PDB file of C-alpha atoms and ligand atoms in Angstrom:
ATOM      1  CA  UNK A 125      66.737  63.368  52.025  1.00  0.00           C
ATOM      2  CA  UNK A 126      65.522  66.224  49.843  1.00  0.00           C
ATOM      3  CA  UNK A 127      62.814  68.813  50.329  1.00  0.00           C
ATOM      4  CA  UNK A 128      61.093  70.576  47.448  1.00  0.00           C
ATOM      5  CA  UNK A 129      58.587  73.413  47.498  1.00  0.00           C
ATOM      6  CA  UNK A 130      57.375  73.506  43.895  1.00  0.00           C
ATOM      7  CA  UNK A 131      56.667  71.011  41.100  1.00  0.00           C
ATOM      8  CA  UNK A 132      59.635  72.488  39.228  1.00  0.00           C
ATOM      9  CA  UNK A 133      61.985  71.680  42.104  1.00  0.00           C
ATOM     10  CA  UNK A 134      60.731  68.097  42.148  1.00  0.00           C
ATOM     11  CA  UNK A 135      61.169  67.784  38.401  1.00  0.00           C
ATOM     12  CA  UNK A 136      64.662  69.309  38.620  1.00  0.00           C
ATOM     13  CA  UNK A 137      65.561  66.758  41.294  1.00  0.00           C
ATOM     14  CA  UNK A 138      64.438  63.999  38.920  1.00  0.00           C
ATOM     15  CA  UNK A 139      66.609  65.512  36.218  1.00  0.00           C
ATOM     16  CA  UNK A 140      69.654  65.496  38.497  1.00  0.00           C
ATOM     17  CA  UNK A 141      68.914  61.983  39.716  1.00  0.00           C
ATOM     18  CA  UNK A 142      68.831  60.773  36.093  1.00  0.00           C
ATOM     19  CA  UNK A 143      72.588  61.319  35.851  1.00  0.00           C
ATOM     20  CA  UNK A 144      73.091  58.426  38.285  1.00  0.00           C
ATOM     21  CA  UNK A 145      71.070  55.959  36.222  1.00  0.00           C
ATOM     22  CA  UNK A 146      72.725  53.201  34.246  1.00  0.00           C
ATOM     23  CA  UNK A 147      71.380  50.615  31.838  1.00  0.00           C
ATOM     24  CA  UNK A 148      69.535  47.876  33.681  1.00  0.00           C
ATOM     25  CA  UNK A 149      68.519  50.156  36.550  1.00  0.00           C
ATOM     26  CA  UNK A 150      65.064  49.872  38.073  1.00  0.00           C
ATOM     27  CA  UNK A 151      63.527  52.768  40.002  1.00  0.00           C
ATOM     28  CA  UNK A 152      60.624  52.211  42.393  1.00  0.00           C
ATOM     29  CA  UNK A 153      58.549  55.345  42.956  1.00  0.00           C
ATOM     30  CA  UNK A 154      56.372  55.308  46.051  1.00  0.00           C
ATOM     31  CA  UNK A 155      53.972  57.837  47.482  1.00  0.00           C
ATOM     32  CA  UNK A 156      50.300  58.756  47.607  1.00  0.00           C
ATOM     33  CA  UNK A 157      48.267  59.958  44.666  1.00  0.00           C
ATOM     34  CA  UNK A 158      49.324  63.536  43.932  1.00  0.00           C
ATOM     35  CA  UNK A 159      52.580  63.291  45.866  1.00  0.00           C
ATOM     36  CA  UNK A 160      54.652  64.003  42.756  1.00  0.00           C
ATOM     37  CA  UNK A 161      55.778  60.685  41.236  1.00  0.00           C
ATOM     38  CA  UNK A 162      54.863  61.723  37.699  1.00  0.00           C
ATOM     39  CA  UNK A 163      56.357  65.183  38.222  1.00  0.00           C
ATOM     40  CA  UNK A 164      59.658  63.616  39.358  1.00  0.00           C
ATOM     41  CA  UNK A 165      59.594  61.286  36.347  1.00  0.00           C
ATOM     42  CA  UNK A 166      59.093  64.221  33.981  1.00  0.00           C
ATOM     43  CA  UNK A 167      62.487  65.505  35.135  1.00  0.00           C
ATOM     44  CA  UNK A 168      64.091  62.109  34.477  1.00  0.00           C
ATOM     45  CA  UNK A 169      62.517  62.085  31.013  1.00  0.00           C
ATOM     46  CA  UNK A 170      63.823  65.599  30.326  1.00  0.00           C
ATOM     47  CA  UNK A 171      67.340  64.449  31.092  1.00  0.00           C
ATOM     48  CA  UNK A 172      67.060  61.572  28.636  1.00  0.00           C
ATOM     49  CA  UNK A 173      65.262  63.290  25.823  1.00  0.00           C
ATOM     50  CA  UNK A 174      63.362  61.792  22.967  1.00  0.00           C
ATOM     51  CA  UNK A 175      59.764  60.805  23.262  1.00  0.00           C
ATOM     52  CA  UNK A 176      59.042  57.383  21.868  1.00  0.00           C
ATOM     53  CA  UNK A 177      55.500  56.119  22.261  1.00  0.00           C
ATOM     54  CA  UNK A 178      52.956  55.113  24.853  1.00  0.00           C
ATOM     55  CA  UNK A 179      51.370  51.730  25.351  1.00  0.00           C
ATOM     56  CA  UNK A 180      48.465  51.087  27.604  1.00  0.00           C
ATOM     57  CA  UNK A 181      46.710  47.962  28.794  1.00  0.00           C
ATOM     58  CA  UNK A 182      44.103  47.455  31.445  1.00  0.00           C
ATOM     59  CA  UNK A 183      46.966  46.661  33.824  1.00  0.00           C
ATOM     60  CA  UNK A 184      49.686  49.155  33.147  1.00  0.00           C
ATOM     61  CA  UNK A 185      50.576  52.234  31.239  1.00  0.00           C
ATOM     62  CA  UNK A 186      54.008  52.261  29.639  1.00  0.00           C
ATOM     63  CA  UNK A 187      55.651  55.301  28.108  1.00  0.00           C
ATOM     64  CA  UNK A 188      58.751  54.435  26.177  1.00  0.00           C
ATOM     65  CA  UNK A 189      61.547  56.948  25.526  1.00  0.00           C
ATOM     66  CA  UNK A 190      64.825  56.705  23.682  1.00  0.00           C
ATOM     67  CA  UNK A 191      67.698  57.381  26.081  1.00  0.00           C
ATOM     68  CA  UNK A 192      70.716  57.338  23.785  1.00  0.00           C
ATOM     69  CA  UNK A 193      71.463  53.728  22.926  1.00  0.00           C
ATOM     70  CA  UNK A 194      68.993  52.361  25.468  1.00  0.00           C
ATOM     71  CA  UNK A 195      65.370  52.947  26.364  1.00  0.00           C
ATOM     72  CA  UNK A 196      63.674  54.496  29.341  1.00  0.00           C
ATOM     73  CA  UNK A 197      60.381  52.853  30.333  1.00  0.00           C
ATOM     74  CA  UNK A 198      58.011  54.864  32.506  1.00  0.00           C
ATOM     75  CA  UNK A 199      55.569  52.336  33.906  1.00  0.00           C
ATOM     76  CA  UNK A 200      52.476  53.235  35.903  1.00  0.00           C
ATOM     77  CA  UNK A 201      50.869  50.373  37.821  1.00  0.00           C
ATOM     78  CA  UNK A 202      48.011  52.439  39.236  1.00  0.00           C
ATOM     79  CA  UNK A 203      45.358  50.178  37.774  1.00  0.00           C
ATOM     80  CA  UNK A 204      47.055  46.964  38.772  1.00  0.00           C
ATOM     81  CA  UNK A 205      45.993  44.526  41.450  1.00  0.00           C
ATOM     82  CA  UNK A 206      49.096  43.419  43.419  1.00  0.00           C
ATOM     83  CA  UNK A 207      48.645  39.735  42.688  1.00  0.00           C
ATOM     84  CA  UNK A 208      48.420  40.162  38.953  1.00  0.00           C
ATOM     85  CA  UNK A 209      51.780  41.891  38.649  1.00  0.00           C
ATOM     86  CA  UNK A 210      53.722  38.946  37.279  1.00  0.00           C
ATOM     87  CA  UNK A 211      51.003  38.003  34.814  1.00  0.00           C
ATOM     88  CA  UNK A 212      51.396  41.082  32.674  1.00  0.00           C
ATOM     89  CA  UNK A 213      54.856  40.653  31.204  1.00  0.00           C
ATOM     90  CA  UNK A 214      56.460  43.406  33.280  1.00  0.00           C
ATOM     91  CA  UNK A 215      59.704  41.417  33.559  1.00  0.00           C
ATOM     92  CA  UNK A 216      60.247  41.986  29.852  1.00  0.00           C
ATOM     93  CA  UNK A 217      60.728  45.638  30.713  1.00  0.00           C
ATOM     94  CA  UNK A 218      62.511  45.292  34.040  1.00  0.00           C
ATOM     95  CA  UNK A 219      65.145  42.790  32.983  1.00  0.00           C
ATOM     96  CA  UNK A 220      65.704  44.053  29.459  1.00  0.00           C
ATOM     97  CA  UNK A 221      68.905  45.971  30.188  1.00  0.00           C
ATOM     98  CA  UNK A 222      67.101  49.278  29.763  1.00  0.00           C
ATOM     99  CA  UNK A 223      65.988  51.679  32.510  1.00  0.00           C
ATOM    100  CA  UNK A 224      62.580  51.313  34.147  1.00  0.00           C
ATOM    101  CA  UNK A 225      60.951  53.859  36.433  1.00  0.00           C
ATOM    102  CA  UNK A 226      57.792  52.561  38.079  1.00  0.00           C
ATOM    103  CA  UNK A 227      54.930  54.425  39.730  1.00  0.00           C
ATOM    104  CA  UNK A 228      52.960  52.486  42.370  1.00  0.00           C
ATOM    105  CA  UNK A 229      55.921  50.134  42.776  1.00  0.00           C
ATOM    106  CA  UNK A 230      54.337  48.880  46.037  1.00  0.00           C
ATOM    107  CA  UNK A 231      52.207  46.743  43.734  1.00  0.00           C
ATOM    108  CA  UNK A 232      55.274  44.946  42.420  1.00  0.00           C
ATOM    109  CA  UNK A 233      55.041  42.331  45.152  1.00  0.00           C
ATOM    110  CA  UNK A 234      57.970  39.917  44.926  1.00  0.00           C
ATOM    111  CA  UNK A 235      60.480  42.374  43.456  1.00  0.00           C
ATOM    112  CA  UNK A 236      61.564  43.883  46.779  1.00  0.00           C
ATOM    113  CA  UNK A 237      64.840  41.968  46.768  1.00  0.00           C
ATOM    114  CA  UNK A 238      65.890  42.911  43.268  1.00  0.00           C
ATOM    115  CA  UNK A 239      68.530  45.615  42.988  1.00  0.00           C
ATOM    116  CA  UNK A 240      66.687  48.888  42.659  1.00  0.00           C
ATOM    117  CA  UNK A 241      66.511  52.552  43.506  1.00  0.00           C
ATOM    118  CA  UNK A 242      63.821  53.475  45.981  1.00  0.00           C
ATOM    119  CA  UNK A 243      62.328  56.963  45.678  1.00  0.00           C
ATOM    120  CA  UNK A 244      59.713  57.803  48.287  1.00  0.00           C
ATOM    121  CA  UNK A 245      57.787  61.045  48.080  1.00  0.00           C
ATOM    122  CA  UNK A 246      55.767  62.376  50.963  1.00  0.00           C
ATOM    123  CA  UNK A 247      53.371  65.304  50.813  1.00  0.00           C
ATOM    124  CA  UNK A 248      54.237  66.928  54.138  1.00  0.00           C
ATOM    125  CA  UNK A 249      52.460  70.279  54.175  1.00  0.00           C
ATOM    126  CA  UNK A 250      51.047  72.441  51.413  1.00  0.00           C
ATOM    127  CA  UNK A 251      53.359  72.205  48.444  1.00  0.00           C
ATOM    128  CA  UNK A 252      56.324  70.870  50.395  1.00  0.00           C
ATOM    129  CA  UNK A 253      57.491  67.385  49.468  1.00  0.00           C
ATOM    130  CA  UNK A 254      59.954  65.207  51.351  1.00  0.00           C
ATOM    131  CA  UNK A 255      61.836  62.969  48.938  1.00  0.00           C
ATOM    132  CA  UNK A 256      63.977  60.053  50.026  1.00  0.00           C
ATOM    133  CA  UNK A 257      66.261  58.457  47.441  1.00  0.00           C
ATOM    134  CA  UNK A 258      68.145  55.276  48.275  1.00  0.00           C
ATOM    135  CA  UNK A 259      69.903  52.561  46.380  1.00  0.00           C
ATOM    136  CA  UNK A 260      68.899  49.067  47.490  1.00  0.00           C
ATOM    137  CA  UNK A 261      71.552  46.522  46.605  1.00  0.00           C
TER     138      UNK A 261
HETATM  139  N1  ADP B 439      56.792  70.308  45.599  1.00  0.00           N
HETATM  140  C1  ADP B 439      55.981  69.670  44.705  1.00  0.00           C
HETATM  141  N2  ADP B 439      56.464  68.629  43.994  1.00  0.00           N
HETATM  142  C2  ADP B 439      55.672  67.954  43.139  1.00  0.00           C
HETATM  143  N3  ADP B 439      54.377  68.248  42.900  1.00  0.00           N
HETATM  144  C3  ADP B 439      53.852  69.282  43.567  1.00  0.00           C
HETATM  145  C4  ADP B 439      54.628  70.037  44.492  1.00  0.00           C
HETATM  146  N4  ADP B 439      53.833  71.000  45.018  1.00  0.00           N
HETATM  147  C5  ADP B 439      52.630  70.851  44.440  1.00  0.00           C
HETATM  148  N5  ADP B 439      52.623  69.833  43.557  1.00  0.00           N
HETATM  149  C6  ADP B 439      51.445  69.377  42.787  1.00  0.00           C
HETATM  150  O1  ADP B 439      51.148  68.044  43.192  1.00  0.00           O
HETATM  151  C7  ADP B 439      50.699  67.283  42.077  1.00  0.00           C
HETATM  152  C8  ADP B 439      51.612  66.081  41.845  1.00  0.00           C
HETATM  153  O2  ADP B 439      51.031  65.305  40.852  1.00  0.00           O
HETATM  154  P1  ADP B 439      51.722  64.039  40.208  1.00  0.00           P
HETATM  155  O3  ADP B 439      53.165  64.305  39.935  1.00  0.00           O
HETATM  156  O4  ADP B 439      50.865  63.627  39.055  1.00  0.00           O
HETATM  157  O5  ADP B 439      51.601  62.985  41.409  1.00  0.00           O
HETATM  158  P2  ADP B 439      51.541  61.388  41.391  1.00  0.00           P
HETATM  159  O6  ADP B 439      52.129  60.926  40.082  1.00  0.00           O
HETATM  160  O7  ADP B 439      52.354  60.970  42.586  1.00  0.00           O
HETATM  161  O8  ADP B 439      50.099  61.007  41.549  1.00  0.00           O
HETATM  162  C9  ADP B 439      50.693  68.222  40.879  1.00  0.00           C
HETATM  163  O9  ADP B 439      49.406  68.744  40.733  1.00  0.00           O
HETATM  164  C10 ADP B 439      51.686  69.301  41.292  1.00  0.00           C
HETATM  165  O10 ADP B 439      51.415  70.530  40.666  1.00  0.00           O
HETATM  166 MG1   MG B 440      51.356  59.618  38.613  1.00  0.00          MG
END
């Protein structure tokens, strides 16, 4: 369990967490709007480097980054209805041998039993965030 008090601390935690990621890893980010999922991801992206390009559909937003020899996919499912999740080709990202980090992962119904990292961010009071990171295998 981690506690952060500023956006920078949350981003720095993401940067540190990135060191544990390996090709094929899937990261589920959970937490309310404004809890800090994107801020955490920005730290992960910083650790990996190069900006690739963004793709957007009416279902999901995908930012693709080059992470050495593999890719990092930052996927945001905010606009997605839970039942449509498997109709949008998301498995092409998840099971591609790259790294996927997914905001609003609650909407990925049916993927709960896949190996993944679970990162849950809670806005406790003011700018304090409680961040739980666990590996589900
Ligand atoms: N400790 C903190 N960690 C992360 N964000 C924080 C923190 N304190 C305040 N904030 C603010 O909360 C918001 C988080 O936004 P964002 O990362 O986009 O959330 P989400 O992607 O979960 O909707 C930002 O406006 C950020 O400045
Ligand atoms: Mg976000």
